[in-house]
Amino acid sequence: MAARGHVQDPNDRRLRPIYDYLDNGNNKMAIQQADKLLKKHKDLHCAKVLKAIGLQRTGKQDEAYALAQEVAALEPTDDNSLQALTILYREMHRPELVTKLYEAAVKKVPNSEEYHSHLFMAYARVGEYKKMQQAGMALYKIVPKNPYYFWSVMSLIMQSISAQDENLSKTMFLPLAERMVEKMVKEDKIEAEAEVELYYMILERLEKYKEALDVVRGKLGEKLTSELQSRENKCMAMYKKLCRWPECNALSRRLLLKNSDDWQFYITYFDSVFQLIDESWTPPPEEEHSLEGEVHYSIEQAVKFIEERITEESKNSRPLRGPYLAKLELIRRLRYRGCNDEYKLGDPEELMFQYFKKFGDKPCCFTDLKVFVDLLPSSQYTKFISQLLEVIPLSATAENEIALPADIKALQQHLCVVQLSRLLGIYHAMDKKEKLTVVQELMLRYRHGLEFGKSCLKTELQFSDYYCLLAVHLLLDLWLEGEETAVWQCLTLLEEGLSHSPSNAQFKLLLIRIYCRLGAFEPVAELYSSLDAKHIQHDTIGYLLTRYAESLGHYAAASQSCNFALRFFHSNQKDTSEYIIQAYKYGAFEKIPEFIAFRNRLNSSLHFAQVRTERMLLDLLLEANISTSLEESIKSMSLSPEEDDIPWKDLRDNRDLTVLFNWDPKDRDISEEHRKLSLEEETMWLRIRSLTLRLVSGLPTLSHTIQPKNSEKTAENGVSSKIDTIRSLLQQLEAAVDSGKKFLEQKIQYPVLGPPPTRMAGFFSNGSCQCQTSLFYLVSDIYELDTNGLDSAEIQERIGNSFKSLVERLTDLFNKCKGDLIEVRDGTLKTHPNLLENLVFFVETISIALWVSSYCDSVLRPFKSNLQKKKKKKKESSVAMPPVFTHFLDYVTELQTLTSNVIDHIKGLEIILTALKLEELSLKDTLLLQEEKKFTKTVQGKVQSSYHHSVQEIGELLKKRLDTIKKLKI
């Protein structure tokens, strides 16, 4: 720095302190420093922009924007100002303004390579592909470098991908891109691998597979070196597209001779052999078999080839799994085709036994064999398992004791057999007593296995963790069969497992599922945060958290979990643009369409739509008419009843429903049908929630701006169209509710570790749905009263009846919330999460009732004051008050009484929960060891504390709602 000091721009020196303040997060000092500098140097644009960044970060967005636009209007061309404005616009989430900035800069400095490339990247951020193509070519003309030319070509491909009309894409954009690359090929200007990749991508998209193959096999293909077997894989893909099975076969055979452990080539080898058999292909008499060499076209050749691979493998010092599994794969395919050639390959049971002897001590042995267990006849299952157990070196210290493994290898082998026993359904066939004995044995083995992991770090898993998980799975079976104590034992064992293996995600995930099933959310928040979910996992496993947080009354945690997820989805937009820019910079062109597909997939994620909707409903529930008015809350969320921003047709279910390990047989495991039904249910529930949100957001739009009986005037105000929107949404809600009810008639039962069911069943059964729908119909009636005035007795009577039936329905809903949340029955603890869910629905429904009542209040108040004025003018003491006023006052009073009763009920629940002495519970199951009892106590304490917390949060919210009711006196 010292050496260069004499050429440093004096402005850089002046701006340095402001940059430092901004970097350190000291935004106020940055603003002050910028102000000082601007007093001396009024024309220092960059100082203004840096001040704007400080203002933006201190929440003064409007001032920051005004200041930025002031500088942007001057069309600056100095690097400092342009970069600072780019940072500011990015923080404002306004990337489109950056393009205007550099468009102006390029006009003023037309030969600047830097500004042209910045302009290109600015277009890339907003996806302006046509302008990117032009900017790329302009850049190439100034500085004829290959990457700039190919930026332009890639932008053409992006135009073809984003074109709505596929025909246009195939007849215009792609052929033009192809001609541009061909020009470079003819002039021999192709330099980099990325350019060959791009040419291949264009030909593939144009379905010119023959030409693409020629490119890969020709001179240009020699540049494809960065990925292992990149050239061979591309050739293979083209042979498959062209159905050139002889070449497919010969190439995969050749690659397997090089590496007999590459599974993808075994699959291609078998696919091609059977295709050739079906086509009765024979090699040409005198020529080469194919471009790629010798071809195998009969089962005999395939069998011989696999046998040779096994013989070759046996000479290896390091055993390879591929050839042995290929033999089983071939048997499976032959069986599927009904061929009788499998005897040439041996008995699958014997082969699997030999495979186990060779690889049983590897954790992958189970997943390898899992694929082939359907080759075994079910009558042989028990014999097969006994056969495997015989070869494991286990030793018992005394006669009646369980034989235990002496080292980690034997432990892995035994674990593999236990997992296979579960998969083959042997454990499922046992009765209760046998299952409990197996649980005891598995836990004994688990605790014994901990000795081998004494030196493991906290971040490492214990070798015997799967024993504990399998024991829990058995106990879950018992719980589903009605054994109430089993679920507490599951939690006990999992908490014990977690204490020894604090990084085991499977323990945590299973604990999360079970705690949620029992209605205890408090421990779940901590468990989920310790999973340290990263990036995409907020979409794939976030549902485990967001599904239960609010429905179990943990409003603060629900808010937080929604924020986690939304932060990820919103940053995805910005991040993906950066990935795309990096891909352009480094020539990773094939990744660009992938990044864009990734962004689109996240934008249409089911979980994203759910979290967005639930978050807004939750915010309204916690704030509307408490800390801010309903109107302000809706305005701050930019909600409008007319707008529906959920991409219903493109919704993607990105949930990972197999995140929990499972060893169940196929008939008990989660099936494709379950996934489909779960998605259908989630979409129906989302539709109901979204319509509810839009109906609530429509309430403030009906605010009292109407001249009664003046229909022309109302149409002008647009308020009549607002009520039409409400009525149309109400019809849609009715339709969605009907579909939901029909769906629930199927009485679908998902596997215990499958997708969690939605809240829809509870919403219908406890009466919340009917209550909420009636409330929105009431809005329509009140609007009618507002337009027609107080003359219509029929409307008033209708409204009066609605008020009465609403109070009855709300009282019914409250009755469904009564009962003990946790009860002790025969020394066993039983929780009632459905009562908690009903209470949460009650709070939501009463909140909607209050928002509707506020609307009633805003309509009736002016009528009342008009009547009072008339009364004064006529000086009559008894102008008859229309009945609607008394109906409304009675309704508000009853709402107040009901809410007070619920609050009292909640206080009672709190007292009961506090008084519950769980430690006095004698878990009569003598299976529990002393150390297990310690964990049982912890688990029950967590559940009790969680229920207590839920009840407190619900009570607090209801008290705030009660205060709102008291203000409703017209």
PDB file of C-alpha atoms in Angstrom, residues 46 128 218 287 329 361 390 395 469 524 535 598 719 755 779 818 959 962:
ATOM      1  CA  CYS A  46     -20.380   7.833  -3.668  1.00  0.00           C
ATOM      2  CA  GLU A 128     -33.554 -10.780 -19.192  1.00  0.00           C
ATOM      3  CA  GLY A 218     -14.626 -36.683 -32.573  1.00  0.00           C
ATOM      4  CA  GLU A 287     -17.417 -56.811 -39.834  1.00  0.00           C
ATOM      5  CA  GLU A 329     -29.610 -58.684 -10.270  1.00  0.00           C
ATOM      6  CA  ASP A 361     -19.465 -56.634   8.653  1.00  0.00           C
ATOM      7  CA  GLU A 390     -24.795 -69.425  12.791  1.00  0.00           C
ATOM      8  CA  SER A 395     -19.869 -65.706  22.759  1.00  0.00           C
ATOM      9  CA  LEU A 469     -33.745 -47.726  17.061  1.00  0.00           C
ATOM     10  CA  VAL A 524     -39.338 -30.554  19.748  1.00  0.00           C
ATOM     11  CA  HIS A 535     -30.460 -24.776   3.328  1.00  0.00           C
ATOM     12  CA  PHE A 598     -34.131 -25.528  -8.731  1.00  0.00           C
ATOM     13  CA  VAL A 719     -67.438  -1.688  -2.585  1.00  0.00           C
ATOM     14  CA  PRO A 755     -46.558 -38.334   6.458  1.00  0.00           C
ATOM     15  CA  VAL A 779     -70.645 -10.617   6.960  1.00  0.00           C
ATOM     16  CA  LYS A 818     -63.195 -29.812  28.062  1.00  0.00           C
ATOM     17  CA  LYS A 959     -57.204 -12.626  27.742  1.00  0.00           C
ATOM     18  CA  LEU A 962     -61.421 -10.646  25.962  1.00  0.00           C
TER      19      LEU A 962
END
